[in-house]
Amino acid sequence: VLVNRAAAGATPAVKQSADGVPALVGTGQQVPLLPSGTAPYCNLDHAASTAPLVAVRDAVERFLGWYSSVHRGAGFKSQVASAAYEGARHAVALFVGARLDDVVIFTRNTTDSTNLLATCLPPGRQVLAFAFEHHANLLPWRRHILHQLTVPTSPGDLLTQLEAALRARKTDLVVMSGASNVTGELTPLGEIASLCHSHGARLLVDAAQLAPHRPINMETDDLDYVAFSGHKLYAPYGAGALIGRADWLDRGRPYLEGGGAVELVTLDDVLWKAGPERHEAGSPNVVGAVALGAACQTLSGYGVPRLAEAEAALHDYARSRLQEIPGLRLYSIWPFEHPHIGVLTFNLDGFHYSLLAAILSAEHGIGVRDGCFCAHPLMVHLLGIEPDEVRRLHREVARGNRSEIPGAVRASLGLDTTRHDVDRLVDAMARISAEGPRWTYRQPAGATSYVPAPDPRPWPPMPEGILLQP
Ligand SMILES: Cc1ncc(COP(=O)(O)O)c(C=O)c1O
């Protein structure tokens, strides 16, 4: 059990649960149900985005009184804000075990970080990726020469394929997720890094899913670059990070061109800065950076290995319980004995994945993700979709019909997930499997998602000026 929800209350005022796990804002929030009633929200969608840590919210609130421009202001508040911004950079570096000379660049998120590095590489570089990557770690590389390797059948197959590809051509960069956002497998990063380096290639780790769940040590594992998002790490204030070797970043094309990134501008020339400022032109997201730094400190202070251990036990429990449900198919790239983060992706025979997600939400107060999880090539592999069918779906989508896109449901665990949450999911799935829905749902023409029809659930009050309904 990760969080004592009763102790935490609907909106935790405490920074941690009875067993010391850092608490999140909004755990246990009541949500309306169909046909009637309310339930505490069961958030099983942490892989998409997380609520802030209470400690992060508090750090932001304290910082806001000191908020000011960074780096260019002589005022006292500017100096305090600049120190906080740079302190946050340091906290991020410590969190990922960066080397002393690594650069930490604040970005918006992982997508921004991979795009930043792709912009820095001189055109025409050779990049290697496996087809199981999230689109954020596939698409930015297509502007270079990207070789896409087939989804490996095991970690051994991954290393074999990678070695063959590295031998076959001179490669500049290998890009690899540290943990799959679809099925949760952890990749053997230390071995991958040494293989890359023995062939003169560098390694970028997409740590969007790894960072919230497992410790990262860039120095020990010899990882060249790491990218991750604050909003998946309990700091949803709009900042992410790219950390890594200075040479490419200091020589590469500035990601954003403008004030702050330059030493000097003349009418026909620019002297660009080195270091993080080179890529952080304009007024940066200082609040986001402070939030990200606070999240890194809070998680390090508690101990990411402790979190990982508790999550692994909960994941095993969830997997074995879900497997009890007749007709439920769990997906995995590699056999389950390989280590996974707390992600479980499944389908239930006879039910559209989006209908399942809609029922779980409307009737059970359970939030999951459904669809293809921004990893279309991997989903094609996992669902066994034939090339002819992929071409047919491509044609359908191109003419505006998204209703036939295949997919699955993903439940993902986080800091505030309890055994009780897992039991709620399993009980709900068992009930849906046995009795079907208790409400009516429809799939709007051409759309992928099912929605309750009608949907009389009341919206919560929001601050004035924020309109929830059209
Ligand atoms: C593995 C992985 N990489 C990259 C991303 C993109 O992250 P963001 O949307 O924060 O840019 C995600 C988001 O789900 C992800 O799971």
Coordinates of C-alpha atoms and ligand atoms in Angstrom, one line a residue:
V1 CA 0.0 0.0 0.0
L2 CA 1.6 3.2 -1.1
V3 CA -0.7 5.9 0.5
N4 CA -3.1 5.7 3.4
R5 CA -5.9 7.4 1.6
A6 CA -8.0 7.8 4.7
A7 CA -5.2 9.6 6.4
A8 CA -4.5 11.7 3.3
G9 CA -8.1 12.9 3.0
A10 CA -9.9 14.2 -0.1
T11 CA -7.4 17.0 -0.6
P12 CA -4.3 16.1 1.4
A13 CA -3.0 18.9 3.6
V14 CA -0.2 16.6 4.6
K15 CA 3.0 16.3 2.7
Q16 CA 3.2 12.5 3.1
S17 CA 1.0 9.6 4.0
A18 CA 1.3 7.6 7.3
D19 CA 4.0 5.4 5.7
G20 CA 6.0 8.4 4.6
V21 CA 5.2 8.3 0.9
P22 CA 5.0 11.8 -0.6
A23 CA 1.3 12.8 -1.0
L24 CA -0.3 14.1 -4.1
V25 CA -2.8 17.0 -4.5
G26 CA -6.3 15.8 -5.1
T27 CA -6.0 12.1 -4.2
G28 CA -9.4 10.8 -3.3
Q29 CA -11.3 13.6 -5.1
Q30 CA -15.0 12.7 -5.3
V31 CA -16.3 12.3 -8.9
P32 CA -19.9 11.8 -10.2
L33 CA -21.0 8.3 -11.4
L34 CA -23.6 7.1 -13.7
P35 CA -26.4 6.1 -13.2
S36 CA -26.0 8.0 -9.8
G37 CA -23.8 8.7 -6.8
T38 CA -20.2 9.6 -6.4
A39 CA -16.9 7.8 -5.7
P40 CA -13.3 8.8 -4.8
Y41 CA -11.5 9.1 -8.2
C42 CA -9.4 6.1 -8.9
N43 CA -6.5 7.5 -11.0
L44 CA -4.9 4.8 -13.1
D45 CA -3.6 7.2 -15.7
H46 CA -0.3 8.3 -14.2
A47 CA 1.6 7.4 -17.4
A48 CA -0.2 10.2 -19.2
S49 CA 0.1 12.9 -16.6
T50 CA 0.3 13.1 -12.8
A51 CA -1.1 15.4 -10.1
P52 CA 1.4 17.6 -8.3
L53 CA 3.1 16.4 -5.2
V54 CA 1.8 18.4 -2.2
A55 CA 5.5 19.4 -1.6
V56 CA 5.7 20.7 -5.2
R57 CA 2.5 22.8 -4.9
D58 CA 3.8 24.2 -1.6
A59 CA 7.2 25.0 -3.1
V60 CA 5.5 26.8 -6.0
E61 CA 3.3 28.7 -3.6
R62 CA 6.3 29.8 -1.5
F63 CA 8.3 30.7 -4.6
L64 CA 5.5 32.8 -6.2
G65 CA 6.0 35.6 -3.7
W66 CA 9.6 35.8 -5.0
Y67 CA 8.7 35.3 -8.7
S68 CA 10.5 37.7 -11.0
S69 CA 12.5 37.8 -14.2
V70 CA 15.6 35.6 -14.2
H71 CA 19.1 36.4 -15.2
R72 CA 18.7 39.9 -16.5
G73 CA 17.2 41.7 -13.5
A74 CA 19.2 43.7 -10.9
G75 CA 16.4 43.7 -8.4
F76 CA 16.6 41.5 -5.3
K77 CA 13.6 39.4 -6.4
S78 CA 15.2 38.8 -9.8
Q79 CA 18.3 37.6 -8.1
V80 CA 16.3 35.3 -5.8
A81 CA 14.3 34.0 -8.7
S82 CA 17.5 33.4 -10.8
A83 CA 19.1 31.5 -7.9
A84 CA 15.9 29.4 -7.6
Y85 CA 16.0 28.7 -11.3
E86 CA 19.6 27.6 -11.2
G87 CA 19.0 25.6 -8.0
A88 CA 16.3 23.7 -9.8
R89 CA 18.7 23.0 -12.6
H90 CA 21.1 21.5 -10.0
A91 CA 18.3 19.4 -8.4
V92 CA 17.5 18.0 -11.9
A93 CA 21.1 17.1 -12.5
L94 CA 21.4 15.3 -9.1
F95 CA 18.1 13.4 -9.8
V96 CA 19.5 11.8 -12.9
G97 CA 23.0 11.4 -11.6
A98 CA 24.4 13.7 -14.3
R99 CA 28.2 14.2 -14.8
L100 CA 29.6 17.5 -13.6
D101 CA 30.0 18.8 -17.1
D102 CA 26.6 17.8 -18.4
V103 CA 24.3 20.5 -19.5
V104 CA 20.7 20.7 -18.0
I105 CA 18.3 22.5 -20.4
F106 CA 14.8 23.2 -19.3
T107 CA 12.3 22.4 -22.0
R108 CA 8.5 22.1 -22.0
N109 CA 8.4 18.3 -21.9
T110 CA 10.0 15.1 -23.4
T111 CA 8.8 15.9 -26.9
D112 CA 10.4 19.3 -26.7
S113 CA 13.6 17.7 -25.4
T114 CA 13.9 15.1 -28.3
N115 CA 13.1 17.9 -30.8
L116 CA 15.8 20.1 -29.2
L117 CA 18.5 17.4 -29.6
A118 CA 17.3 16.6 -33.1
T119 CA 17.7 20.3 -34.0
C120 CA 21.2 20.3 -32.5
L121 CA 22.5 17.4 -34.6
P122 CA 23.9 18.6 -37.9
P123 CA 21.6 17.5 -40.8
G124 CA 22.0 14.0 -42.2
R125 CA 23.1 12.2 -39.1
Q126 CA 22.6 8.5 -38.8
V127 CA 20.1 7.6 -36.0
L128 CA 18.9 4.2 -34.8
A129 CA 15.5 3.5 -33.1
F130 CA 13.4 0.5 -32.4
A131 CA 9.8 0.5 -33.6
F132 CA 8.5 0.4 -30.1
E133 CA 9.3 4.0 -29.4
H134 CA 6.7 6.7 -28.5
H135 CA 6.2 9.0 -31.4
A136 CA 8.0 11.7 -29.5
N137 CA 11.2 9.6 -29.9
L138 CA 10.6 8.6 -33.5
L139 CA 9.2 11.5 -35.5
P140 CA 11.9 14.1 -34.6
W141 CA 14.6 11.7 -35.9
R142 CA 13.0 11.4 -39.4
R143 CA 14.6 14.7 -40.4
H144 CA 17.9 12.8 -40.1
I145 CA 18.6 9.3 -41.5
L146 CA 16.6 7.2 -39.2
H147 CA 16.9 3.4 -39.3
Q148 CA 14.0 1.8 -37.6
L149 CA 14.6 -1.7 -36.1
T150 CA 11.7 -4.2 -35.6
V151 CA 10.2 -4.6 -32.1
P152 CA 12.6 -7.0 -30.3
T153 CA 11.3 -10.2 -28.9
S154 CA 13.4 -10.0 -25.7
P155 CA 16.1 -7.9 -24.2
G156 CA 18.6 -10.3 -25.7
D157 CA 17.1 -9.8 -29.2
L158 CA 17.2 -6.1 -28.6
L159 CA 21.0 -6.2 -28.0
T160 CA 21.6 -8.6 -30.9
Q161 CA 19.6 -6.4 -33.3
L162 CA 21.3 -3.3 -32.1
E163 CA 24.8 -4.8 -32.4
A164 CA 24.1 -6.0 -35.9
A165 CA 22.8 -2.5 -36.9
L166 CA 25.7 -0.7 -35.3
R167 CA 28.1 -3.0 -37.2
A168 CA 26.3 -2.5 -40.4
R169 CA 26.6 1.3 -40.5
K170 CA 28.3 4.2 -38.8
T171 CA 25.7 5.4 -36.3
D172 CA 25.8 8.8 -34.6
L173 CA 22.9 8.3 -32.1
V174 CA 20.8 5.5 -30.8
V175 CA 17.5 6.7 -29.2
M176 CA 15.7 4.4 -26.7
S177 CA 12.9 4.6 -24.2
G178 CA 14.0 3.6 -20.7
A179 CA 10.5 2.1 -20.1
S180 CA 7.7 1.5 -22.5
N181 CA 4.7 3.7 -22.1
V182 CA 2.5 1.0 -23.6
T183 CA 3.5 -2.1 -21.7
G184 CA 6.0 -1.0 -19.1
E185 CA 9.1 -3.0 -20.1
L186 CA 12.4 -1.6 -18.7
T187 CA 15.2 -1.6 -21.3
P188 CA 18.7 -2.7 -20.2
L189 CA 20.2 0.8 -20.5
G190 CA 23.7 0.1 -19.1
E191 CA 24.3 -2.7 -21.7
I192 CA 22.8 -0.6 -24.5
A193 CA 25.0 2.3 -23.6
S194 CA 28.2 0.3 -23.6
L195 CA 27.2 -1.4 -27.0
C196 CA 26.6 2.1 -28.5
H197 CA 29.9 3.5 -27.2
S198 CA 31.9 0.5 -28.4
H199 CA 30.6 1.4 -31.9
G200 CA 31.2 5.1 -31.6
A201 CA 27.5 6.0 -31.2
R202 CA 25.8 8.0 -28.5
L203 CA 22.6 7.1 -26.6
L204 CA 19.6 9.3 -25.9
V205 CA 17.3 7.8 -23.2
D206 CA 13.6 8.9 -23.4
A207 CA 13.0 8.7 -19.7
A208 CA 9.4 10.1 -19.8
Q209 CA 8.2 6.8 -18.2
L210 CA 11.4 5.8 -16.5
A211 CA 12.0 8.9 -14.4
P212 CA 8.9 8.6 -12.2
H213 CA 9.4 4.9 -11.5
R214 CA 13.1 4.0 -11.4
P215 CA 16.3 5.6 -10.3
I216 CA 18.5 7.0 -13.2
N217 CA 22.2 7.4 -13.0
M218 CA 23.7 8.9 -16.1
E219 CA 27.2 8.6 -14.9
T220 CA 27.1 5.0 -13.8
D221 CA 25.2 3.8 -16.8
D222 CA 27.1 6.1 -19.1
L223 CA 24.0 7.6 -20.7
D224 CA 24.8 10.5 -23.0
Y225 CA 21.4 12.2 -23.0
V226 CA 18.3 11.9 -20.9
A227 CA 14.9 13.5 -21.6
F228 CA 11.9 13.6 -19.3
S229 CA 8.7 15.6 -18.5
G230 CA 7.7 17.3 -15.3
H231 CA 4.0 16.6 -15.7
K232 CA 4.7 12.9 -15.5
L233 CA 6.9 13.4 -12.5
Y234 CA 4.4 15.0 -10.2
A235 CA 5.3 18.6 -11.3
P236 CA 2.6 19.6 -13.9
Y237 CA 3.8 23.2 -14.3
G238 CA 4.9 23.0 -17.9
A239 CA 8.6 22.2 -17.6
G240 CA 10.7 19.2 -18.7
A241 CA 14.4 18.7 -19.2
L242 CA 17.1 17.5 -21.5
I243 CA 20.3 16.6 -19.8
G244 CA 23.5 15.6 -21.5
R245 CA 26.9 16.0 -23.0
A246 CA 27.9 19.6 -23.7
D247 CA 29.7 19.4 -27.0
W248 CA 26.8 18.7 -29.3
L249 CA 24.5 21.0 -27.3
D250 CA 27.0 23.8 -27.3
R251 CA 27.8 23.6 -31.0
G252 CA 24.4 22.8 -32.3
R253 CA 21.8 25.1 -33.7
P254 CA 20.0 27.0 -31.0
Y255 CA 16.6 25.5 -30.4
L256 CA 14.9 28.8 -29.8
E257 CA 16.4 31.9 -31.4
G258 CA 16.0 35.2 -29.5
G259 CA 17.0 37.2 -26.4
G260 CA 19.0 35.4 -23.7
A261 CA 20.6 32.9 -26.1
V262 CA 23.1 35.3 -27.5
E263 CA 26.4 37.0 -26.5
L264 CA 26.2 39.7 -29.1
V265 CA 24.1 40.6 -32.1
T266 CA 25.1 42.8 -35.0
L267 CA 23.0 43.5 -38.1
D268 CA 24.6 40.6 -40.0
D269 CA 25.9 38.3 -37.3
V270 CA 25.1 36.6 -34.0
L271 CA 27.4 35.2 -31.3
W272 CA 25.4 32.5 -29.6
K273 CA 26.0 31.5 -26.0
A274 CA 27.1 28.0 -24.9
G275 CA 25.4 26.2 -22.1
P276 CA 21.7 25.9 -21.4
E277 CA 21.0 29.6 -22.3
R278 CA 21.8 28.8 -25.9
H279 CA 18.6 26.8 -26.2
E280 CA 16.4 28.7 -23.7
A281 CA 15.8 32.0 -25.5
G282 CA 13.0 34.2 -24.3
S283 CA 11.7 34.3 -20.7
P284 CA 11.8 30.8 -19.4
N285 CA 9.2 28.9 -17.4
V286 CA 10.7 29.6 -14.0
V287 CA 7.8 28.4 -12.1
G288 CA 7.8 25.1 -14.0
A289 CA 11.5 24.7 -13.4
V290 CA 11.2 25.3 -9.7
A291 CA 8.3 22.8 -9.6
L292 CA 10.4 20.2 -11.4
G293 CA 13.4 20.8 -9.1
A294 CA 11.1 20.4 -6.1
A295 CA 9.7 17.2 -7.4
C296 CA 13.2 15.8 -8.1
Q297 CA 14.3 16.7 -4.5
T298 CA 11.1 15.3 -2.9
L299 CA 11.4 12.0 -4.8
S300 CA 15.1 11.7 -4.2
G301 CA 14.6 12.5 -0.5
Y302 CA 12.0 9.7 -0.2
G303 CA 14.1 7.3 -2.3
V304 CA 13.2 6.3 -5.8
P305 CA 14.3 2.7 -5.1
R306 CA 11.8 2.5 -2.3
L307 CA 9.0 3.7 -4.6
A308 CA 10.2 1.2 -7.3
E309 CA 10.0 -1.7 -4.9
A310 CA 6.5 -0.9 -3.7
E311 CA 5.3 -0.3 -7.2
A312 CA 6.8 -3.6 -8.5
A313 CA 4.9 -5.5 -5.8
L314 CA 1.6 -3.7 -6.7
H315 CA 2.2 -4.3 -10.4
D316 CA 2.6 -8.0 -9.8
Y317 CA -0.6 -8.1 -7.8
A318 CA -2.5 -6.1 -10.5
R319 CA -1.3 -8.4 -13.2
S320 CA -2.1 -11.6 -11.5
R321 CA -5.6 -10.3 -10.5
L322 CA -6.4 -9.0 -14.0
Q323 CA -5.4 -12.4 -15.5
E324 CA -8.2 -13.9 -13.5
I325 CA -10.8 -12.1 -15.6
P326 CA -12.2 -14.3 -18.4
G327 CA -11.6 -12.8 -21.8
L328 CA -9.1 -10.2 -20.6
R329 CA -5.9 -10.1 -22.7
L330 CA -2.9 -8.4 -21.3
Y331 CA -0.3 -7.1 -23.7
S332 CA 3.5 -7.3 -23.2
I333 CA 6.4 -6.9 -25.6
W334 CA 8.5 -9.2 -23.5
P335 CA 7.5 -12.0 -21.2
F336 CA 6.3 -10.7 -17.8
E337 CA 9.3 -12.1 -15.9
H338 CA 11.3 -9.2 -17.3
P339 CA 11.1 -6.1 -15.1
H340 CA 8.2 -3.7 -15.9
I341 CA 7.1 -0.4 -14.5
G342 CA 3.5 -0.1 -13.3
V343 CA 1.8 -0.1 -16.6
L344 CA -0.9 -2.7 -17.6
T345 CA -2.4 -2.7 -21.1
F346 CA -5.3 -4.9 -22.0
N347 CA -8.5 -5.6 -24.0
L348 CA -11.6 -7.5 -23.0
D349 CA -13.2 -9.8 -25.6
G350 CA -16.4 -8.4 -27.0
F351 CA -15.8 -4.8 -25.9
H352 CA -14.4 -1.9 -27.8
Y353 CA -11.4 -0.5 -25.8
S354 CA -12.9 3.0 -25.8
L355 CA -16.2 1.7 -24.6
L356 CA -14.4 0.0 -21.7
A357 CA -12.6 3.2 -20.8
A358 CA -15.9 5.1 -20.9
I359 CA -17.6 2.6 -18.6
L360 CA -14.7 2.5 -16.2
S361 CA -14.9 6.2 -15.9
A362 CA -18.6 6.8 -15.9
E363 CA -19.8 3.9 -13.8
H364 CA -16.8 3.2 -11.6
G365 CA -14.9 6.5 -11.2
I366 CA -11.8 4.9 -12.6
G367 CA -9.5 7.0 -14.9
V368 CA -7.6 5.0 -17.5
R369 CA -6.2 5.7 -21.0
D370 CA -7.3 4.1 -24.2
G371 CA -6.2 4.1 -27.8
C372 CA -2.8 3.7 -29.3
F373 CA -0.8 5.6 -26.7
C374 CA 1.2 7.6 -29.3
A375 CA 3.0 4.4 -30.3
H376 CA 1.3 3.3 -33.5
P377 CA 4.0 1.0 -34.8
L378 CA 4.2 -0.8 -31.4
M379 CA 0.4 -1.2 -31.3
V380 CA 0.4 -2.7 -34.8
H381 CA 2.9 -5.2 -33.5
L382 CA 1.1 -6.0 -30.2
L383 CA -2.3 -6.3 -31.8
G384 CA -1.0 -8.4 -34.7
I385 CA -2.4 -6.1 -37.4
E386 CA -1.5 -7.3 -40.9
P387 CA 0.1 -4.8 -43.4
D388 CA -3.0 -4.8 -45.7
E389 CA -5.2 -3.9 -42.7
V390 CA -2.7 -1.1 -41.7
R391 CA -3.0 0.3 -45.3
R392 CA -6.8 0.1 -45.2
L393 CA -6.9 1.9 -41.8
H394 CA -4.5 4.5 -43.2
R395 CA -7.0 5.2 -46.1
E396 CA -9.9 5.4 -43.7
V397 CA -8.2 7.8 -41.3
A398 CA -7.0 9.9 -44.3
R399 CA -10.6 10.4 -45.3
G400 CA -11.6 11.3 -41.8
N401 CA -13.0 8.1 -40.4
R402 CA -11.2 7.3 -37.1
S403 CA -13.8 4.9 -35.8
E404 CA -12.0 1.7 -36.8
I405 CA -8.6 2.5 -35.3
P406 CA -7.7 -0.4 -33.1
G407 CA -6.4 0.1 -29.6
A408 CA -6.4 -1.0 -26.0
V409 CA -6.9 0.2 -22.4
R410 CA -4.0 1.2 -20.3
A411 CA -4.0 1.3 -16.5
S412 CA -0.9 2.9 -15.0
L413 CA 0.2 3.1 -11.4
G414 CA 1.7 6.0 -9.5
L415 CA 2.7 7.3 -6.1
D416 CA -0.8 7.3 -4.7
T417 CA -2.0 4.0 -6.1
T418 CA -3.2 1.5 -3.5
R419 CA -4.2 -2.2 -3.6
H420 CA -7.7 -0.9 -3.1
D421 CA -7.4 0.9 -6.4
V422 CA -6.2 -2.2 -8.2
D423 CA -9.1 -4.2 -6.6
R424 CA -11.5 -1.5 -7.8
L425 CA -10.2 -1.9 -11.4
V426 CA -10.4 -5.7 -11.2
D427 CA -13.9 -5.8 -9.7
A428 CA -15.1 -3.3 -12.3
M429 CA -13.6 -5.3 -15.2
A430 CA -15.1 -8.5 -13.8
R431 CA -18.5 -6.8 -13.5
I432 CA -18.3 -5.4 -17.0
S433 CA -17.3 -8.8 -18.4
A434 CA -20.2 -10.5 -16.6
E435 CA -23.0 -7.9 -16.9
G436 CA -22.0 -5.4 -19.5
P437 CA -22.7 -1.7 -19.1
R438 CA -25.4 -0.2 -16.9
W439 CA -25.7 3.0 -19.0
T440 CA -25.9 3.8 -22.7
Y441 CA -22.9 4.9 -24.7
R442 CA -22.4 6.1 -28.3
Q443 CA -19.5 6.5 -30.7
P444 CA -20.0 9.8 -32.6
A445 CA -19.7 9.3 -36.3
G446 CA -16.1 9.0 -37.5
A447 CA -14.7 9.4 -33.9
T448 CA -12.7 6.8 -32.0
S449 CA -14.0 7.4 -28.5
Y450 CA -17.3 6.3 -26.9
V451 CA -19.1 8.7 -24.6
P452 CA -22.0 8.3 -22.2
A453 CA -25.3 9.2 -23.9
P454 CA -26.9 11.1 -22.3
D455 CA -24.3 12.4 -19.8
P456 CA -25.9 14.2 -16.9
R457 CA -22.9 14.2 -14.7
P458 CA -22.4 17.7 -13.2
W459 CA -19.2 19.5 -13.7
P460 CA -17.3 20.8 -10.6
P461 CA -17.2 24.6 -10.0
M462 CA -14.2 26.2 -11.5
P463 CA -12.6 29.6 -10.9
E464 CA -14.4 32.4 -12.6
G465 CA -13.5 32.8 -16.3
I466 CA -12.7 29.1 -16.8
L467 CA -15.6 27.7 -18.7
L468 CA -16.0 24.0 -18.7
Q469 CA -19.0 23.5 -20.9
P470 CA -19.8 25.0 -24.3
Ligands
LIG1 C1 7.8 7.1 -23.4 C2 7.3 8.5 -23.7 N1 8.0 9.3 -24.4 C3 7.7 10.6 -24.7 C4 6.4 11.0 -24.3 C5 6.0 12.4 -24.6 O1 5.9 13.1 -23.4 P1 5.4 14.6 -23.4 O2 4.0 14.5 -23.8 O3 5.5 15.0 -21.9 O4 6.2 15.4 -24.3 C6 5.6 10.2 -23.5 C7 4.2 10.6 -23.1 O5 3.4 9.9 -22.9 C8 6.0 8.9 -23.2 O6 5.3 8.1 -22.5

